[in-house]
């Protein structure tokens, strides 16, 4: 089911940063949509900006499993996920298809 557009942000929430204008300061950081499959839907949810994850020149499967390790004594986690992604040509094609709805930067 398509996501309808969130209500317009109040003008006082607008932010200008890095030469770009954002409707609000709340964004979704890189990694959630690492293959740029739904940036426009995420923007319709009301985020002021959405980043895609690390994209490599060619597709990568990521590191072998297990990829996450808990360090209980240190109350920490080791992340060895790698940069699993569909590769730059595929991600770029998706972003170009969504270009009328998203801003490509970087």
C-alpha atoms as one frame of an Amber mdcrd trajectory, in Angstrom:
protein
   0.000   0.000   0.000   1.510   3.392  -0.948   2.427   5.756   1.830   0.582
   9.060   1.657   2.528  12.266   2.124   2.947  13.499   5.694   1.454  16.866
   6.586   3.560  19.842   5.516   6.176  20.922   8.044   5.848  24.224   9.837
   8.117  26.807   8.158  10.097  27.369  11.366  11.341  23.763  11.174  13.151
  24.374   7.879  16.929  24.023   7.969  19.608  25.101   5.500  22.819  23.057
   5.731  25.593  22.145   3.294  24.016  24.397   0.676  20.762  22.418   0.752
  17.324  23.227   2.115  15.546  20.670   4.292  11.902  20.891   5.376  12.828
  19.783   8.911  15.938  18.665  10.827  14.842  15.051  11.393  16.501  12.645
   8.999  17.079   8.961   8.548  20.765   8.061   8.676  22.584   5.903   6.185
  22.077   2.170   6.468  18.330   1.718   6.832  17.732   1.880   3.073  21.236
   0.924   1.995  20.139  -0.114  -1.513  17.974   2.969  -2.157  14.829   0.890
  -2.535  12.385   3.249  -0.798  13.833   6.762  -0.315  10.698   8.451  -1.633
   8.413   6.457   0.689  10.616   7.354   3.645  10.437  11.039   2.710   6.650
  10.761   2.524   6.697   9.554   6.134   7.937  13.023   7.066  11.709  12.759
   7.293  13.497  15.965   6.325  16.192  13.922   4.597  17.060  10.283   3.954
  20.535   8.880   3.350  21.326   5.609   1.645  24.116   3.406   2.990  27.629
   2.802   1.762  27.543   1.836  -1.894  30.466   0.026  -3.496  31.336  -0.035
  -7.208  30.177  -3.653  -7.548  27.629  -5.667  -5.560  28.923  -7.209  -2.335
  27.391  -9.906  -0.168  28.986  -8.668   3.043  31.229 -10.623   5.375  30.680
 -14.277   6.294  28.436 -15.048   9.260  28.511 -14.572  12.159  28.874 -10.824
  11.662  27.986  -9.458  15.085  29.731 -10.332  18.317  28.665  -9.294  21.790
  31.382  -8.424  24.301  29.398  -8.932  27.494  32.213  -8.060  29.883  32.831
  -4.789  28.043  29.139  -4.149  27.347  30.000  -3.749  23.682  29.402  -5.142
  20.244  31.750  -5.838  17.344  30.135  -5.201  13.968  31.687  -6.987  10.996
  28.701  -6.744   8.668  30.709  -5.435   5.727  29.187  -3.308   3.006  26.562
  -5.651   1.608  24.792  -3.724  -1.165  23.519  -4.057  -4.725  26.381  -2.026
  -6.228  26.620   1.536  -7.553  25.008   1.013 -10.989  21.859  -0.542  -9.486
  21.579   2.008  -6.672  22.135   4.915  -9.067  19.424   3.609 -11.399  16.971
   3.473  -8.487  17.833   7.001  -7.394  17.502   8.328 -10.936  14.028   6.761
 -11.223  13.065   8.549  -8.000  14.786  11.799  -8.998  11.529  13.733  -9.411
  10.858  13.020  -5.734  14.354  13.079  -4.207  17.474  15.224  -4.367  20.703
  13.523  -5.346  23.698  14.976  -3.569  27.248  13.917  -2.954
